[in-house]
Amino acid sequence: MVTRDNQRKVYNRRKVLQAGAALAGVSALGFPAVVSGQSNKIKIGHLTPLTGFLGALGAYAQLGIRMAEEEINRSGGVLGRQIEIISEDSVNPATGATKAQRMFEQDGVALLMGEINSAVALTIMQVAERNKRLFLQIGARSDALRGKNCNKYTFHVDIPNTVMVYAVGKALVRDNMVRGKKFFTLTADYIFGHDLLNAAKRFFAANNGNLIGDELIATDVTDFSPYLLKIRQARPDVVCSNLAGNQVTTLIKQYSEFGLPYPIVGFNLNTADAWAAGEGNLAGTWPTPWYHTLDVPASKTFVDNFTKKNGKPPENHAWIEYISLKMMAQAMNDAKTTDNNKLIEHLEKQSEFDVLKARKAYFRSWDHQLMQEAYPFTVKPKGQAKDRWDLIALGGAVPGASESLEVLAPTREQNPCSMSS
Amino acid sequence: MFLLEQVVNGLVLGGYYLLIALGLSLIFSIGGVVNLAHGAFYAFGAYVAVALTEHIGFGPAIVVSPVVVALLGLLFERFILRRFYTADPVLGLLVTFGLAMMAEQLLRIIFGAAPLSQTMPQSLKGAVFLGDFLFSRYRLMLLGVVAVVLVGVWLLLQKTPFGRVVRAGIQRPDMVAALGIRLQPYLTAIVVLGVSMAALAGALFAPITIVHPAMGAEIITVAFVVVVIGGLGSFWGVVLAALLVGVVRGITIHFVPAAGEASIYVLMFLVLLLRPRGLLGERIEKFE
């Protein structure tokens, strides 16, 4: 009797393993989500990470920019034309740059916006400069982007690392958590983390904190336990996170799991990553550019509308994409053009924009960085949260109401940005 | 002492890889299909556990989730995988790879791209101290669960009539058929078993890792490396390889942190160079 099993083909194990390894490797790459349409609209190219360790933030970014797009189009568009956002996954630095070039060349976009990943933002900035076209860099925080790598064609919305460090640093100094204390840092191993570590080192040096250990952690690491054991061996006074994206979530969860006794603080956090860590796991003092409980009327309206539409409150990347498109629409309306050079000139005039905060914001003319308020926050004690989004207690805005918005930003002497036009 | 901590920690991590790699290895050994969708079942296990925790509590969710996912595994075997046992192995790779991508997008559509949170009971948090030796209480518990599962699977394969047929089926499917035994039900059972082990790993690790759509794609690469290092058809080969991978990664991070993630691939390279069949891989006629 012959059964199916007997007819089994003879095949080569090596071939199967090779193909398997190749496919398993490919699965680490992303796949594009292409959305496009037709003309007579003002097309705006939008790139943001939708996969990988920043993918969750990118999903919020898309919700934010889509909401602004709808609102703008409903109220008549820009310069009498509707706008159309062409949004794609930026994947990695090489793919992001390729897509940016294609959007300029083939899709005919008026300008580019977006990004969260500092490494990808850097390559898109280069594409923008080569093409002499405008790139509104929204969500990447690396100092280098608006410092030594700055260029005339790129404007930066999110708060840079140095300012995030100072925003938290002020609160830490106030709480006597810096002078003479031993710090152990965990740092994301790419341009953003390196950059943030440098800012942290300057802060420690200026305030007599001692950095006794640092670990660079690759962005795809999902198990932090060996690093936690090393932290314990070093016995620091304070553990400090310079991590990015869902690395922060992993750290928070596993730190809480091991129950290490050292207080933890951080110089970078996006609230989606804190929400993902769950109640009772997050602790310490962190910075944020915005939070949905911010007590500003315009911000509350935005939060209500967003929550009604999406069934969950906006995260800071949804907020920043929303205000970024609104700012760009306002700039086009005021400058009465989509011509990139004229828009750049207009933005460099430091006109003010409503960013749903107590104070208006403006792009500083010489480094193209948006000057805006930041907030340190602490975690609400257990039981005080109204819902699972209501994790944190916002501190007062920095700079304070009486100070210049530029007091925390690097000065001309400190910031190696020089733009050749 | 510090090194000992890293070694024990590596063993726990190895146990976690083991739950996923063992199923992958069994399915490959007997069915001849490299199940690249295996990571998806790990992700399903985590998501189902998180979803169930709200309703039935943390502990029950960990038990029920693998059962729910096992049913999915049954459908997967019955309607998809079964067609590829006798087909060109590349087809099996492609179809399971495609399914893995579909599963990831499905999770993204249903649960969103943002990671879900899963909090373990307060009683399981914290560290265990033995003198100066520190360890996570939850992970020690995991190690215990993995050990129990391991012994269970070993007994099943070695001491039961079921296990005898499976082992014979791995080595000589033609002989099994000649004895008038249909291998098909055994294949189904092995796939369901492997899938539920992956789901158990997902459910157990949900509180300490990130529950997000791509978690399956992240784990499948390491699981695959473990299977290759351990060698096909060998139960203990996979066990040894999983623990070795965990420990090597821990020790490397202790001394050369930057090489931590690369170390497991270097290990695979060395093993394949010296023992192309894997550490304890057996000579299996149908694969030669």
XYZ file of C-alpha atoms in Angstrom:
709
model
C 0.000 0.000 0.000
C 1.295 3.368 -0.909
C 0.444 6.288 1.348
C 1.127 9.980 0.886
C 4.012 9.774 3.295
C 5.853 7.407 1.026
C 5.692 9.820 -1.852
C 7.429 12.511 0.143
C 10.056 14.155 -1.988
C 13.660 13.928 -1.045
C 14.900 17.413 -0.414
C 17.979 19.158 0.740
C 18.175 20.325 4.307
C 20.763 22.976 3.550
C 18.505 24.594 0.965
C 15.612 24.749 3.385
C 17.728 26.263 6.127
C 19.230 28.846 3.798
C 15.860 29.932 2.528
C 14.494 29.959 6.064
C 17.300 32.165 7.312
C 16.803 34.549 4.401
C 13.084 34.864 5.036
C 13.510 35.207 8.786
C 15.913 38.027 8.044
C 13.550 39.687 5.599
C 10.802 39.645 8.226
C 12.808 42.228 10.126
C 12.237 44.686 7.277
C 9.149 46.757 6.870
C 6.601 46.843 4.143
C 5.260 50.056 2.686
C 1.752 51.328 3.085
C 1.236 53.431 0.009
C -1.508 55.998 -0.121
C -1.668 58.346 -3.054
C -4.151 60.299 -5.153
C -4.488 62.783 -7.990
C -3.611 66.405 -8.610
C -4.780 70.050 -8.394
C -4.437 69.571 -4.692
C -1.459 70.737 -2.713
C 0.352 67.490 -2.109
C 2.465 67.146 0.975
C 4.808 64.210 1.425
C 4.754 62.668 4.881
C 7.248 60.085 6.136
C 7.121 58.503 9.555
C 8.136 55.142 11.014
C 5.131 52.784 11.035
C 7.096 49.640 11.824
C 9.949 48.920 14.191
C 10.665 50.325 17.628
C 9.107 53.729 16.809
C 6.128 52.312 14.910
C 3.622 52.906 17.689
C 4.574 56.593 17.773
C 4.313 56.832 13.979
C 0.762 55.472 14.147
C -0.174 58.391 16.409
C 1.692 60.768 14.106
C -0.492 59.679 11.186
C -3.691 60.121 13.191
C -2.599 63.635 14.125
C -1.680 64.826 10.653
C -4.797 63.234 9.113
C -6.972 65.105 11.574
C -5.327 68.427 10.704
C -5.685 67.598 6.990
C -9.427 67.005 7.398
C -9.981 70.159 9.416
C -8.042 72.318 6.980
C -9.842 70.886 3.945
C -13.244 71.209 5.594
C -12.622 74.896 6.175
C -11.715 75.534 2.540
C -8.147 74.296 2.262
C -5.056 76.404 1.726
C -4.914 79.205 -0.846
C -8.262 77.932 -2.122
C -6.875 74.449 -2.828
C -7.412 71.248 -0.913
C -4.365 69.645 0.627
C -3.483 66.004 0.293
C -1.126 64.176 2.610
C 0.816 61.327 1.024
C 1.949 59.328 4.018
C 4.319 56.356 4.006
C 6.404 54.240 6.359
C 9.943 55.642 6.345
C 11.379 52.217 7.419
C 15.094 53.096 7.739
C 17.565 55.836 6.725
C 18.214 54.491 3.228
C 14.575 53.752 2.420
C 13.422 57.033 3.949
C 15.817 58.995 1.740
C 14.775 57.060 -1.369
C 11.126 57.698 -0.680
C 11.789 61.391 -0.006
C 13.536 61.729 -3.369
C 10.721 59.887 -5.112
C 8.086 62.100 -3.474
C 9.822 65.215 -4.805
C 10.527 63.808 -8.263
C 7.532 61.638 -9.100
C 4.719 62.425 -6.704
C 5.170 66.174 -7.134
C 4.828 67.058 -3.486
C 5.035 70.721 -2.510
C 7.185 69.914 0.499
C 7.998 67.150 2.964
C 6.966 66.752 6.583
C 7.278 64.178 9.308
C 9.772 61.786 10.857
C 10.472 60.668 14.400
C 13.673 58.697 13.945
C 16.705 61.019 14.125
C 18.817 58.814 11.855
C 16.144 58.824 9.133
C 15.473 62.542 9.603
C 19.160 63.197 8.929
C 19.089 61.470 5.528
C 15.824 63.162 4.533
C 17.373 66.519 5.463
C 20.165 65.777 3.017
C 17.654 64.944 0.287
C 15.827 68.219 0.998
C 19.048 70.202 0.747
C 20.139 68.505 -2.487
C 16.765 69.246 -4.047
C 16.617 72.729 -2.488
C 13.183 71.888 -1.105
C 11.506 72.388 2.251
C 11.394 69.673 4.917
C 9.462 70.319 8.123
C 11.177 67.880 10.481
C 8.540 67.216 13.087
C 9.356 64.555 15.638
C 13.113 63.787 15.831
C 14.950 65.269 18.800
C 18.651 64.819 18.127
C 20.639 68.044 18.757
C 22.882 67.371 15.782
C 19.976 67.819 13.347
C 19.568 71.476 14.343
C 23.243 71.761 15.269
C 26.190 70.692 13.193
C 23.975 69.031 10.543
C 21.507 71.908 10.221
C 20.597 73.186 6.778
C 18.642 76.007 5.247
C 15.867 73.780 3.926
C 14.912 72.076 7.179
C 12.847 73.380 10.091
C 12.496 71.454 13.373
C 9.349 71.273 15.479
C 10.000 68.853 18.355
C 12.009 69.865 21.374
C 15.718 69.047 21.027
C 17.553 66.718 23.419
C 19.461 69.448 25.249
C 16.244 71.224 26.152
C 14.590 67.967 27.246
C 17.575 67.307 29.525
C 17.346 70.794 31.036
C 13.569 70.530 31.445
C 13.976 67.444 33.621
C 17.303 68.581 35.013
C 15.776 71.633 36.664
C 13.307 69.422 38.515
C 16.069 66.992 39.525
C 18.338 69.753 40.823
C 15.406 71.137 42.790
C 14.825 67.677 44.342
C 18.521 67.296 45.288
C 18.949 64.368 42.947
C 22.049 65.508 41.054
C 24.830 67.051 43.149
C 27.266 64.344 44.294
C 25.001 61.553 43.043
C 26.192 58.547 41.044
C 24.305 58.109 37.767
C 24.068 55.011 35.582
C 22.662 55.646 32.106
C 21.137 53.351 29.491
C 21.417 54.803 26.003
C 19.775 54.014 22.662
C 22.549 52.974 20.299
C 21.993 55.327 17.366
C 22.448 59.040 16.629
C 19.548 60.079 18.856
C 20.803 58.219 21.936
C 24.452 59.229 21.451
C 23.345 62.815 21.120
C 21.159 62.604 24.221
C 24.001 61.004 26.194
C 26.244 63.947 25.302
C 23.612 66.406 26.488
C 23.227 64.386 29.697
C 27.004 64.361 30.244
C 27.142 68.146 29.916
C 24.294 68.419 32.390
C 25.969 66.090 34.925
C 29.265 67.962 34.592
C 27.612 71.333 35.091
C 25.736 70.171 38.183
C 28.337 67.947 39.895
C 26.636 64.668 39.116
C 28.890 61.643 38.513
C 28.290 59.357 35.576
C 29.606 55.978 36.775
C 28.367 53.770 33.974
C 26.654 53.771 30.618
C 25.359 50.977 28.425
C 24.581 51.440 24.745
C 21.562 49.325 23.849
C 20.623 48.336 20.306
C 17.103 49.340 19.306
C 15.960 45.765 18.687
C 16.885 44.421 22.128
C 13.817 43.129 23.948
C 15.455 41.692 27.053
C 17.185 44.134 29.382
C 17.882 41.724 32.218
C 21.677 41.473 31.659
C 21.876 45.279 31.783
C 19.752 45.425 34.920
C 22.150 43.018 36.602
C 25.054 45.261 35.576
C 23.278 48.276 37.039
C 22.901 46.443 40.302
C 26.608 45.592 40.350
C 27.442 49.263 39.855
C 25.064 50.350 42.650
C 24.301 53.858 41.404
C 22.210 56.467 43.228
C 20.041 57.195 40.218
C 19.348 55.266 37.010
C 18.769 57.416 33.961
C 17.189 56.427 30.647
C 18.413 57.847 27.341
C 16.399 55.291 25.425
C 13.924 55.759 22.601
C 10.565 54.397 21.474
C 9.469 51.072 22.850
C 12.875 50.541 24.461
C 11.528 52.805 27.199
C 8.522 50.524 27.656
C 10.730 47.471 27.992
C 12.985 49.207 30.477
C 10.087 50.405 32.619
C 8.455 46.972 32.704
C 11.598 44.996 33.421
C 12.959 47.531 35.897
C 9.726 47.215 37.821
C 9.903 43.420 37.480
C 13.394 43.235 39.034
C 12.375 45.753 41.686
C 15.757 47.491 41.776
C 15.840 50.052 44.607
C 17.457 52.947 42.688
C 15.175 55.786 41.575
C 14.814 55.997 37.811
C 14.606 59.169 35.755
C 14.775 59.782 32.046
C 15.642 62.419 29.505
C 13.301 61.172 26.821
C 9.844 59.669 26.871
C 6.864 59.583 24.579
C 3.631 59.010 26.372
C 2.532 56.089 24.172
C 5.531 54.187 25.480
C 4.583 55.038 29.065
C 0.971 53.966 28.483
C 2.208 50.647 27.112
C 4.157 49.976 30.293
C 0.925 49.879 32.257
C -0.134 51.302 35.560
C 2.133 50.804 38.524
C 5.276 50.237 36.453
C 6.290 53.779 35.530
C 8.045 55.854 38.151
C 10.353 58.848 38.314
C 10.720 62.229 36.641
C 10.649 62.658 32.852
C 10.171 65.402 30.253
C 7.430 65.781 27.666
C 6.697 68.361 24.967
C 2.930 68.095 25.560
C 0.337 65.992 27.360
C -3.405 65.672 26.801
C -4.255 66.890 30.298
C -2.577 70.247 29.625
C -4.820 73.001 30.992
C -5.090 75.206 27.897
C -8.518 75.711 26.223
C -7.319 75.183 22.635
C -5.505 72.045 23.695
C -8.614 70.704 25.399
C -10.705 71.258 22.276
C -8.138 69.356 20.244
C -8.087 66.506 22.786
C -11.905 66.271 22.790
C -12.153 66.191 19.005
C -9.345 63.678 18.677
C -10.782 61.398 21.351
C -14.230 61.534 19.752
C -12.752 60.575 16.395
C -10.282 57.904 17.459
C -11.653 56.543 20.708
C -8.474 57.317 22.596
C -6.703 60.509 23.634
C -3.912 61.928 21.446
C -0.307 61.112 22.264
C 2.363 63.820 21.985
C 3.247 62.721 18.435
C -0.385 63.122 17.374
C -0.397 66.607 18.860
C 2.875 67.660 17.229
C 1.887 66.444 13.750
C -1.455 68.194 14.095
C 0.061 71.551 14.999
C 2.814 71.126 12.404
C 0.395 70.836 9.492
C -1.654 73.704 10.942
C 1.494 75.842 11.153
C 2.470 74.996 7.584
C -1.038 75.811 6.325
C -0.932 79.136 8.146
C 2.512 79.895 6.717
C 1.304 79.145 3.165
C -1.766 81.315 3.655
C 0.260 84.180 5.124
C 3.028 83.970 2.528
C 0.350 83.395 -0.155
C 2.470 80.771 -1.864
C 3.748 77.227 -1.734
C 7.068 78.330 -3.205
C 9.613 76.767 -0.886
C 12.117 79.624 -0.867
C 9.424 82.156 -0.017
C 8.062 79.880 2.705
C 11.551 79.580 4.192
C 11.907 83.369 4.154
C 8.508 83.677 5.800
C 9.263 81.150 8.564
C 12.597 82.854 9.211
C 10.710 86.045 10.064
C 9.883 84.341 13.353
C 6.130 84.732 12.961
C 4.215 83.253 15.865
C 2.122 80.108 15.772
C -0.502 78.705 18.130
C 0.782 75.312 19.284
C -2.035 74.675 21.793
C 0.125 75.790 24.697
C -0.069 78.787 27.004
C 2.505 80.652 24.927
C 2.812 80.912 21.173
C 5.834 79.445 19.436
C 8.133 80.615 16.635
C 10.948 79.210 14.540
C 14.262 80.737 15.580
C 15.695 82.270 12.432
C 19.291 81.098 12.634
C 18.853 77.414 13.527
C 15.232 76.864 12.369
C 14.261 75.380 15.724
C 10.732 75.953 17.035
C 10.926 77.751 20.361
C 8.189 76.411 22.647
C 7.429 75.367 26.195
C 8.335 71.945 27.618
C 7.098 70.205 30.764
C 8.759 67.966 33.325
C 6.367 65.459 34.834
C 6.191 62.940 37.620
C 4.095 59.803 37.781
C 0.799 60.000 39.635
C 0.645 57.900 42.803
C -1.309 54.672 42.429
C -5.065 55.140 42.629
C -5.064 58.781 41.548
C -5.327 58.150 37.815
C -8.779 58.806 36.346
C -8.228 56.312 33.519
C -5.386 54.341 31.985
C -4.249 57.357 29.966
C -4.069 59.579 33.012
C -0.682 58.444 34.263
C 1.256 61.607 34.894
C 1.167 64.854 36.804
C 2.481 67.679 34.613
C 4.900 70.121 36.206
C 4.899 73.811 35.339
C 6.009 74.842 31.854
C 9.678 75.559 31.258
C 10.865 78.175 30.464
C 8.679 79.897 33.055
C 6.114 82.477 31.995
C 8.446 85.384 32.758
C 11.465 83.963 30.928
C 12.404 84.106 27.263
C 11.432 80.951 25.331
C 15.096 80.690 24.351
C 16.674 80.425 27.819
C 17.014 76.640 27.671
C 17.939 76.430 24.001
C 21.606 76.343 23.036
C 22.990 79.799 22.223
C 24.804 80.760 19.040
C 28.086 80.046 20.799
C 26.934 76.615 21.985
C 25.197 75.481 18.826
C 27.526 74.700 15.905
C 24.819 75.399 13.331
C 25.830 77.492 10.356
C 23.676 77.595 7.285
C 25.066 78.297 3.887
C 22.419 79.506 1.527
C 29.094 36.057 41.678
C 28.204 38.724 39.124
C 28.961 36.269 36.372
C 26.812 33.651 38.079
C 23.900 36.083 38.000
C 24.371 36.519 34.288
C 24.580 32.737 33.762
C 21.352 32.088 35.672
C 19.724 34.957 33.847
C 20.904 33.479 30.562
C 19.358 30.143 31.495
C 15.971 31.796 32.037
C 16.245 33.565 28.720
C 17.235 30.244 27.178
C 14.120 28.674 28.658
C 12.055 31.310 26.938
C 13.723 30.680 23.576
C 13.252 26.987 24.232
C 9.467 27.138 24.458
C 9.380 28.607 20.977
C 12.265 26.718 19.393
C 11.144 23.269 20.563
C 7.848 23.507 18.688
C 9.602 24.896 15.629
C 12.069 22.021 15.701
C 9.415 19.331 16.195
C 7.266 20.648 13.362
C 10.250 20.798 11.058
C 11.579 17.396 12.086
C 8.376 15.521 11.468
C 6.537 17.659 8.931
C 9.518 18.956 6.982
C 8.132 22.503 7.031
C 10.011 25.400 8.579
C 7.071 27.157 10.162
C 7.935 30.841 9.839
C 4.457 31.608 11.189
C 5.532 30.153 14.521
C 6.345 33.600 15.871
C 2.804 34.697 15.050
C 1.417 32.121 17.472
C 3.762 33.468 20.116
C 2.311 36.930 19.467
C -1.259 35.575 19.484
C -0.511 33.920 22.821
C 0.556 37.254 24.291
C -2.362 39.224 22.842
C -4.974 36.667 23.879
C -3.512 36.587 27.388
C -3.665 40.386 27.650
C -7.238 40.452 26.344
C -8.340 37.681 28.711
C -6.628 39.105 31.798
C -9.273 41.839 32.044
C -12.002 39.226 32.301
C -10.619 36.178 34.049
C -7.483 37.394 35.792
C -3.767 36.981 35.244
C -3.195 33.331 36.153
C -6.184 31.835 34.330
C -5.362 33.917 31.245
C -1.930 32.287 31.044
C -3.543 28.848 31.108
C -6.429 29.601 28.743
C -4.477 31.572 26.140
C -2.400 28.588 24.887
C -5.593 26.546 24.612
C -7.295 29.208 22.496
C -4.224 29.547 20.303
C -3.949 25.746 20.046
C -7.370 25.784 18.366
C -6.049 28.313 15.873
C -3.084 25.995 15.390
C -5.465 23.137 14.678
C -7.168 25.137 11.920
C -3.776 26.249 10.605
C -2.607 22.638 10.348
C -5.847 21.301 8.950
C -6.397 23.862 6.224
C -2.948 25.185 5.348
C 0.130 23.445 6.673
C -1.117 19.966 5.766
C -0.931 20.759 2.069
C 2.762 21.483 2.240
C 4.233 18.437 3.984
C 4.907 16.753 0.682
C 5.405 19.868 -1.406
C 8.658 21.582 -2.316
C 9.921 22.959 1.032
C 10.335 26.432 -0.439
C 6.557 26.583 -0.869
C 6.085 25.820 2.818
C 8.518 28.583 3.695
C 6.755 31.090 1.489
C 3.265 30.300 2.693
C 4.201 30.433 6.386
C 6.193 33.625 5.790
C 3.138 35.162 4.147
C 0.946 34.023 7.015
C 3.355 35.576 9.505
C 3.005 38.933 7.748
C -0.764 38.586 7.588
C -0.899 37.754 11.274
C 1.174 40.811 12.128
C -1.096 43.106 10.127
C -4.157 41.435 11.609
C -2.919 42.198 15.109
C -2.220 45.773 14.000
C -5.760 46.131 12.635
C -7.471 44.601 15.657
C -5.368 45.927 18.519
C -3.596 48.914 16.931
C 0.118 49.554 16.435
C 0.639 50.842 19.954
C 1.924 48.225 22.386
C -0.547 46.802 24.889
C 0.204 46.790 28.562
C 0.070 43.709 30.738
C 0.769 44.055 34.415
C 1.738 41.114 36.550
C 0.254 40.709 40.038
C 2.128 42.686 42.664
C 3.002 39.462 44.484
C 5.149 38.257 41.590
C 7.143 41.459 41.270
C 10.481 42.115 42.860
C 13.725 40.282 43.319
C 14.860 37.236 45.202
C 18.080 37.590 47.175
C 20.338 34.687 48.045
C 23.138 36.410 49.896
C 24.415 38.849 47.318
C 22.801 36.965 44.491
C 19.870 38.815 42.985
C 17.199 37.482 40.758
C 13.786 38.441 39.417
C 11.083 36.453 41.193
C 8.886 36.304 38.119
C 11.703 34.908 35.996
C 12.463 32.199 38.530
C 8.831 31.209 38.344
C 9.127 31.133 34.540
C 12.118 28.846 34.800
C 10.014 26.467 36.886
C 7.167 26.492 34.352
C 9.575 25.874 31.474
C 11.138 22.949 33.363
C 7.725 21.377 33.942
C 6.732 21.782 30.288
C 10.065 20.377 29.206
C 9.763 17.268 31.349
C 6.182 16.832 30.162
C 7.128 16.976 26.493
C 10.096 14.667 27.050
C 7.942 12.079 28.796
C 5.365 12.376 26.036
C 7.954 11.700 23.353
C 9.962 9.035 25.171
C 7.526 7.100 27.311
C 4.244 6.959 25.460
C 3.045 5.062 22.394
C 2.302 8.465 20.897
C 5.912 9.526 21.311
C 7.215 6.327 19.786
C 5.246 6.873 16.603
C 6.363 10.502 16.432
C 10.022 9.581 16.851
C 9.726 6.834 14.306
C 7.958 9.260 12.000
C 10.866 11.650 12.220
C 13.401 8.994 11.298
C 11.558 6.655 8.946
C 8.133 7.846 7.828
C 8.087 5.136 5.165
C 8.526 2.421 7.791
C 5.755 3.908 9.902
C 3.503 3.804 6.886
C 4.538 0.248 6.100
C 3.360 -0.741 9.559
C -0.046 0.621 8.678
C 0.094 3.714 10.855
C -1.176 6.989 9.438
C 1.212 9.755 10.437
C -1.277 12.524 9.712
C -3.017 12.641 13.127
C 0.380 12.682 14.800
C 1.488 15.601 12.643
C -1.638 17.482 13.650
C -0.985 16.794 17.316
C 2.647 17.904 17.081
C 1.706 21.157 15.350
C -0.934 21.878 17.991
C 1.564 21.068 20.739
C 4.274 23.271 19.230
C 1.906 26.145 18.628
C 0.533 26.042 22.161
C 4.062 26.076 23.600
C 4.792 29.227 21.575
C 1.536 30.746 22.829
C 2.458 29.850 26.405
C 5.770 31.661 25.949
C 3.892 34.712 24.663
C 1.443 34.659 27.579
C 4.213 34.232 30.149
C 6.406 36.952 28.716
C 3.654 39.514 28.055
C 4.223 41.270 31.407
C 7.962 41.720 30.902
C 8.308 42.304 27.195
C 6.456 44.577 24.798
C 3.195 43.220 23.437
C 3.184 44.667 19.936
C 2.294 43.359 16.466
C 5.881 42.686 15.350
C 6.840 40.672 18.429
C 6.493 37.429 16.495
C 8.892 38.544 13.774
C 11.418 39.514 16.428
C 11.443 36.133 18.122
C 11.332 33.863 15.083
C 14.884 34.731 14.050
C 16.353 33.747 17.415
C 14.195 30.617 17.600
C 15.428 29.639 14.171
C 19.035 30.154 15.254
C 18.417 27.918 18.274
C 16.993 25.157 16.073
C 19.951 25.357 13.706
C 22.499 25.278 16.526
C 20.771 22.419 18.328
C 20.433 20.209 15.324
C 17.342 18.690 13.841
C 15.475 15.815 15.373
C 17.199 16.123 18.699
C 15.163 17.052 21.723
C 18.192 17.685 23.908
C 19.991 19.466 21.097
C 17.335 22.173 21.114
C 17.395 22.349 24.907
C 21.157 22.654 24.977
C 21.199 25.227 22.179
C 18.514 27.408 23.771
C 20.306 27.527 27.108
C 23.652 28.070 25.388
C 22.281 30.974 23.350
C 20.823 32.593 26.475
C 24.006 32.195 28.500
C 26.349 33.276 25.687
C 24.296 36.430 25.170
C 24.321 37.234 28.894
C 28.059 36.690 29.300
C 28.837 38.670 26.158
C 26.780 41.603 27.397
C 28.666 41.408 30.673
C 32.063 41.771 29.018
C 31.455 43.306 25.567
C 27.996 44.900 25.650
C 28.129 46.040 22.038
C 28.528 42.454 20.815
C 25.558 41.123 22.805
C 23.136 40.682 19.945
C 25.792 39.574 17.468
C 27.083 36.863 19.805
C 24.302 34.389 19.072
C 24.940 34.598 15.347
C 28.666 34.141 15.881
C 27.790 31.092 17.950
C 25.640 29.745 15.124
C 28.430 30.373 12.651
C 30.974 28.500 14.762
C 28.663 25.572 15.385
C 27.802 25.238 11.714
C 31.479 25.445 10.824
C 32.487 22.679 13.234
C 29.314 20.603 13.239
C 27.174 21.355 10.194
C 24.437 19.079 11.530
C 24.105 21.104 14.724
C 25.270 20.213 18.227
C 23.269 17.033 18.688
C 21.669 16.800 15.273
C 20.929 13.298 14.120
C 21.410 11.983 10.667
C 17.929 11.978 9.201
C 17.682 10.150 5.933
C 14.954 12.230 4.369
C 16.934 15.434 4.851
C 20.263 14.222 3.504
